[in-house]
Amino acid sequence: MATIELNHVSKTYSGDVRAVSEATLAFRDGEFIVLVGPSGCGKSTLLRMIAGLEAITGGTVAIGGRVVNDLPPKDRDVAMVFQNYALYPHMTVEKNMAFGLLRRRQHSGLSGLLFHATERRAELAAIERKVLDTARTLGIEPLLARLPRALSGGQRQRVALGRALVREPQVFLFDEPLSNLDARLRIEMRAEIRELHRRTKASMVYVTHDQEEAMTLADRMVVMKFGVVQQFGTPGECYARPANRFVAGFVGTPVMNFIDGRVDAGVFVSTDMRVPLPAARWPRMPAGPATLGVRPDQLRVLHSADAGAGNTATEGTSVPATVRAIERLGDRMDIAVMIGGTRLTARIENDDRLVEGDSVLVHIGLGAAHLFASGEDGARLADAHDVAR
Amino acid sequence: MPVTVHANSTGSSAARVTGADRVVAILCFMARDGIAVNVSRIVGITVRWTLGVAAVALVVWAFARVGWRELARSRTDAGGTTLTVLHWSGEGGPEEDDIVESSLRAFEAANPGLHVKRINPGDAGSFYTKLQTMMAAGEPPDIFYVGNERIPSFAALGLMEPLDRFVAADTASTEPGALKIADLYPQVVDAFRYDGNTAGHGTLWGIPKDFTTVGFYYNKDLFRKAGVPLPKDDWTWDDFIATARAIGAAKDDAGEHFTGAEFVTWPAMVRAYLFTEGRDVVGATFDDVTITDPKAMAALERLRAWRHDEEHALTSGRSKIATGSAVFSTGRVGMAGPFGRWVVPEYRRIQAFDWDFAPLPRGSERANIILTVSWSISAQSKHKDDAWKLVRWLTNVEGQKAQARLGLAIPSNRAAAESDAFIDQAKPANDRGFLDAIPTSKVINWPPNAKFEQLLGTNLDEGLKTGNKPLPEAVAAFETLWKQERDSPLGRGGFPAMPWRMLTTIIIAITAAGAAAVVLWFRKRPLPRHEAREERAGFLFASPWIIGFAVFMAFPVVLSLLLSFTSWRGLATLSEAKWVGVGNYQQLLLEDSRFKTSVAVTLYYVLVAVPLGQLLALGAALLMNQKVRGIPFFRAAWYLPSVLAGVGVAVLWRWVFDSDAGLMNSVLAPILSPFGLAPPHWFGADAKTWGAPAFAIMSAWFVGGSMMIYLAGLQGIPDELNEAAEVDGVSRVRRFVGITLPMLGPVILFNVLMAVIGSFQVFTQAFVMTGGEPGDLTRFYVLYLYNQGFEYYEMGYASAMAWILLAVVLVVTVVILRSSARHIYYEALKK
């Protein structure tokens, strides 16, 4: 159980390829941290620097208050689970789990062998016991005598977990551990890892590219892009108050709708629509280019027959649109609509009457909408909620 | 399939072959007309058939071409008589080649209708190999060189035509160019007489082209420096050793001692030395070994003591490079011999000092030996009379004088020898010394069995030269081995001829039956038509290999298996092979002690070389697997040596392991001397312990190939495995032992198997560096096999050895595979 502090941590490869730049983060003791981002964002590199598998080229990493920059992995008291499981193919499950526990013999040579034979036997018995206990908690006890080649993917991942668990480290590190599993198994294992965290109360750092996995697992999550930390906060914060357009787009499914335009005298204007901005939320918004971000569940689609039925929302605007595509999900549906040249996705209650080509009225709700400075990674423009906090 | 289609689409370049356009048009037409034709499939079939037919055509063409060449050759022969001449030009070099060539052209000019085809394979060794293959093929050259030491073995095999009738006719004849045998030195002519038991009298088998007597070449400058008188023609062995000691006591300006003399202990020279004491190694017959006669042993012991009990009197014999004729040219040795005339062209290049020649010193009597080479006529020649004309042309006065100018040998024609062509102004001044030794010279009697000379040579070397065995032991070993050889039931003869016709019939029948069975089996299988077509195309593609394998591999393999049950001298045609049943195997496994020695030496080598080589290769691969700057350079540097040719490397390493001046001992000596140790004499006195390991050390030179395979294996191990263990706190050593090694399992197995197989077959290095010596201490299995096959011409025996080796390697391989199966995990190879 330990805190992890990253202070201006950077990784620069030969030349000036920056994999991670100036990451400053503090993880609390026992916290479940998820590093998330698209591939190549530096999340794995950051994890490997914490593990000690990758040299740190700038800044410091401290585990439990101790700077570990120059410590080899074995002295950092961490355990790691790899994407490809990294099970030793020539060892049984039991040996795989025990391998990291067998310490180097303290006394070498024949005298050491004779003198410490009893001691060693006791040590081996202790290890065996520990492996058995861990296997039991993971439900892999019946597999102990098998070789990895005789295991399914899920079983292999469980063994990999067990191998980390049995070492009782201060910090667990996971490098995309579930990405080789099928969707169903992934959800199952996710719950199990969460449960594991609850039980061990160990600090865990978990790398994934899957934002849903990040949201469900994390106490707090670090969203990264191109080696730069975009936001560090709880899943709720990242979803509700994304730091910038990238985070807003990365977190949440379906992806947030972005409409490029400008703010002019309290109204958001794009080529295809005008959306009045409530002054209570965005007081004194200066005029200039901006992007409006609206999550698909904030859009409502009204059949043209129902238009004028008086769906009066407190905030927002209704605009006429055409249905372009429909994806039915059972109780709900994702529907793509065209407002002029702007394509928006809405997630609404299932409505069997809607078909492609229908003319509809789209209501854009602004309750959870955000304004971003223009540009791909434009920062979220502060609103009344931020002031209130 | 329409014939027009594939006939028109043989070219892949549509631009060049207008037919291709037509094919496409036809195909489109067919498709449009609703014929169910898959265009791409037809194109595919066409291409496949074209390539398949091309492959077959290639094979047919290759065989037809060779056949046509032979046919064409025999047709041009029809225009006249063509005589084939085989000779060598070892020490004589290109000049000897030129002299023979111009002499032959002059012969052609003087004898219209006679053509001469000349073959010169190079040195004497290559010459005898070529002669052997020509003999075995049943197409021997009409006339060829034969060294007098081989006359008994060639005569016993009936390879040469007796020449007495030609000589008699010529003696009576008055025609110009007739050979008068009295013009030649009778002692030299006698060297080519052999009566079936003893050399020196009986039937005449060759006309000597030239000859030499032997003696010592001496460095006049060193004699002056040491203040000793120059040798006279009647000097004694006491004079010889006194002179050698005086020169050995002298020092150069740097304070280094000179060496008195280089005394080569080749079998012929040792016998010449014994002649001067009135003794020989054998008596009247080869059953009567007289080397243990007290006076003979005393003489040999005297020679041994000079070399090994005294400093600087004789060269030590430890060094392999600093022996033979070359050591004289260094100017650091007072005398070198006994050598014949053949070193003269080489010594004439010496600028640094003045030198001359003295005949062999006398012991209790004056003696010398005659070493000579003849022109002989093949017993199977179709033009013996014409061949005789050529022989006497090549040995006439003019031809001999031309040869004499090389200085390489003495003309066998007395007039030529006494002329200024031989007794010339060039060094040595004492040309007459060679001639004066003739009256006291003897012809050395050699048995038909070539093993006699080698047994004598290798064993005497151990006692006299390297000194790794006490002299009486070495002599006793020679006696025992030669007796074994005499007692071998294989040597007795009287075996039935090999029933080749029956065997051929049986083999053809079996092959035909097998082929028929295969064809039937293929016919029977219910294959869909398109698959059958694919299969036919596949076999067509593979046909060049299948035919090549059958002709160049399967046939020789089967033949060698059959030969292993025969006694067949590789010098005669296969029809001469005699059926001995398992006689060869019996002799090898139960009797042949040299075979056992070669097995022991080879096993010793395998046991040292394989672990050493594999550890080094793996270690190097681990180093080369590091991620450091410039690693491609290091990888190339490590791999490069294994690309070099084996013979060149062997020559290089012979120098490295030289006991006196070698790199290895120069480095080891200062390291070992503080502990009171001296580096070993690798191929000398310590050869029993260090001979095979020296070759094992040398094999490290070729470690690059294994290293590359290990490197590939290492790179196939997923990084996460090591990282997982690293994070888990497993030490570097345990990671290597616990993860890297097991993951490399299949690669290690492969490399070890390859190394074991390769080590059993070690040959080139030993062949070049030591020739198996001293004694048989570096005579590896395949080297002994080579000796049997290509030096003693025991092809049947050698074939049996090859099959035993195959069996042993097979057993060892299976044992390794079986015993390792439980410890090898192939997962590492899969991603």
mmCIF file of N, CA, C and O in Angstrom, chain B residues 466-492:
data_model
loop_
_atom_site.group_PDB
_atom_site.id
_atom_site.type_symbol
_atom_site.label_atom_id
_atom_site.label_comp_id
_atom_site.label_asym_id
_atom_site.label_seq_id
_atom_site.Cartn_x
_atom_site.Cartn_y
_atom_site.Cartn_z
ATOM 1 N N THR B 466 58.446 -35.990 -33.342
ATOM 2 C CA THR B 466 57.754 -35.293 -32.253
ATOM 3 C C THR B 466 58.181 -35.827 -30.903
ATOM 4 O O THR B 466 58.124 -35.112 -29.916
ATOM 5 N N GLY B 467 58.596 -37.105 -30.851
ATOM 6 C CA GLY B 467 59.080 -37.643 -29.591
ATOM 7 C C GLY B 467 58.001 -37.818 -28.547
ATOM 8 O O GLY B 467 58.276 -37.848 -27.355
ATOM 9 N N ASN B 468 56.732 -37.938 -28.971
ATOM 10 C CA ASN B 468 55.680 -38.139 -27.975
ATOM 11 C C ASN B 468 55.588 -39.586 -27.534
ATOM 12 O O ASN B 468 54.801 -39.912 -26.683
ATOM 13 N N LYS B 469 56.384 -40.458 -28.133
ATOM 14 C CA LYS B 469 56.400 -41.869 -27.757
ATOM 15 C C LYS B 469 57.853 -42.302 -27.678
ATOM 16 O O LYS B 469 58.655 -41.880 -28.515
ATOM 17 N N PRO B 470 58.227 -43.136 -26.697
ATOM 18 C CA PRO B 470 59.603 -43.649 -26.695
ATOM 19 C C PRO B 470 59.859 -44.436 -27.987
ATOM 20 O O PRO B 470 58.959 -45.119 -28.477
ATOM 21 N N LEU B 471 61.075 -44.343 -28.503
ATOM 22 C CA LEU B 471 61.386 -44.953 -29.794
ATOM 23 C C LEU B 471 61.053 -46.445 -29.847
ATOM 24 O O LEU B 471 60.411 -46.890 -30.804
ATOM 25 N N PRO B 472 61.451 -47.240 -28.837
ATOM 26 C CA PRO B 472 61.128 -48.683 -28.923
ATOM 27 C C PRO B 472 59.622 -48.924 -29.027
ATOM 28 O O PRO B 472 59.187 -49.810 -29.754
ATOM 29 N N GLU B 473 58.851 -48.115 -28.332
ATOM 30 C CA GLU B 473 57.391 -48.268 -28.396
ATOM 31 C C GLU B 473 56.874 -47.959 -29.791
ATOM 32 O O GLU B 473 56.012 -48.661 -30.318
ATOM 33 N N ALA B 474 57.403 -46.888 -30.376
ATOM 34 C CA ALA B 474 56.962 -46.481 -31.705
ATOM 35 C C ALA B 474 57.289 -47.559 -32.717
ATOM 36 O O ALA B 474 56.475 -47.916 -33.575
ATOM 37 N N VAL B 475 58.502 -48.119 -32.586
ATOM 38 C CA VAL B 475 58.912 -49.171 -33.510
ATOM 39 C C VAL B 475 58.032 -50.407 -33.313
ATOM 40 O O VAL B 475 57.583 -51.038 -34.276
ATOM 41 N N ALA B 476 57.761 -50.731 -32.040
ATOM 42 C CA ALA B 476 56.921 -51.890 -31.750
ATOM 43 C C ALA B 476 55.530 -51.679 -32.339
ATOM 44 O O ALA B 476 54.916 -52.612 -32.873
ATOM 45 N N ALA B 477 55.016 -50.441 -32.235
ATOM 46 C CA ALA B 477 53.682 -50.143 -32.777
ATOM 47 C C ALA B 477 53.679 -50.383 -34.278
ATOM 48 O O ALA B 477 52.741 -50.976 -34.825
ATOM 49 N N PHE B 478 54.761 -49.959 -34.941
ATOM 50 C CA PHE B 478 54.842 -50.192 -36.391
ATOM 51 C C PHE B 478 54.810 -51.690 -36.686
ATOM 52 O O PHE B 478 54.068 -52.153 -37.552
ATOM 53 N N GLU B 479 55.585 -52.437 -35.938
ATOM 54 C CA GLU B 479 55.652 -53.892 -36.148
ATOM 55 C C GLU B 479 54.276 -54.521 -35.998
ATOM 56 O O GLU B 479 53.831 -55.304 -36.839
ATOM 57 N N THR B 480 53.596 -54.148 -34.902
ATOM 58 C CA THR B 480 52.281 -54.732 -34.627
ATOM 59 C C THR B 480 51.294 -54.388 -35.730
ATOM 60 O O THR B 480 50.581 -55.261 -36.233
ATOM 61 N N LEU B 481 51.249 -53.092 -36.086
ATOM 62 C CA LEU B 481 50.261 -52.653 -37.073
ATOM 63 C C LEU B 481 50.523 -53.293 -38.435
ATOM 64 O O LEU B 481 49.596 -53.678 -39.139
ATOM 65 N N TRP B 482 51.803 -53.382 -38.788
ATOM 66 C CA TRP B 482 52.126 -53.964 -40.089
ATOM 67 C C TRP B 482 51.789 -55.463 -40.107
ATOM 68 O O TRP B 482 51.290 -55.992 -41.086
ATOM 69 N N LYS B 483 52.004 -56.105 -38.951
ATOM 70 C CA LYS B 483 51.663 -57.528 -38.857
ATOM 71 C C LYS B 483 50.148 -57.705 -39.001
ATOM 72 O O LYS B 483 49.670 -58.565 -39.736
ATOM 73 N N GLN B 484 49.421 -56.833 -38.303
ATOM 74 C CA GLN B 484 47.954 -56.849 -38.420
ATOM 75 C C GLN B 484 47.525 -56.752 -39.879
ATOM 76 O O GLN B 484 46.667 -57.485 -40.341
ATOM 77 N N GLU B 485 48.172 -55.834 -40.569
ATOM 78 C CA GLU B 485 47.850 -55.587 -41.962
ATOM 79 C C GLU B 485 48.157 -56.828 -42.804
ATOM 80 O O GLU B 485 47.370 -57.220 -43.668
ATOM 81 N N ARG B 486 49.300 -57.471 -42.521
ATOM 82 C CA ARG B 486 49.682 -58.674 -43.263
ATOM 83 C C ARG B 486 48.708 -59.819 -42.973
ATOM 84 O O ARG B 486 48.432 -60.633 -43.849
ATOM 85 N N ASP B 487 48.234 -59.859 -41.719
ATOM 86 C CA ASP B 487 47.368 -60.969 -41.307
ATOM 87 C C ASP B 487 45.922 -60.775 -41.746
ATOM 88 O O ASP B 487 45.117 -61.701 -41.653
ATOM 89 N N SER B 488 45.567 -59.568 -42.168
ATOM 90 C CA SER B 488 44.170 -59.297 -42.498
ATOM 91 C C SER B 488 43.678 -60.265 -43.566
ATOM 92 O O SER B 488 44.305 -60.424 -44.606
ATOM 93 N N PRO B 489 42.565 -60.937 -43.281
ATOM 94 C CA PRO B 489 42.024 -61.867 -44.277
ATOM 95 C C PRO B 489 41.671 -61.147 -45.575
ATOM 96 O O PRO B 489 41.645 -61.762 -46.641
ATOM 97 N N LEU B 490 41.412 -59.836 -45.480
ATOM 98 C CA LEU B 490 41.046 -59.077 -46.681
ATOM 99 C C LEU B 490 42.201 -59.015 -47.664
ATOM 100 O O LEU B 490 41.999 -58.929 -48.858
ATOM 101 N N GLY B 491 43.429 -59.057 -47.136
ATOM 102 C CA GLY B 491 44.588 -58.911 -47.999
ATOM 103 C C GLY B 491 44.910 -60.196 -48.755
ATOM 104 O O GLY B 491 45.673 -60.189 -49.701
ATOM 105 N N ARG B 492 44.346 -61.316 -48.283
ATOM 106 C CA ARG B 492 44.742 -62.605 -48.835
ATOM 107 C C ARG B 492 44.172 -62.838 -50.237
ATOM 108 O O ARG B 492 44.701 -63.581 -51.018
#
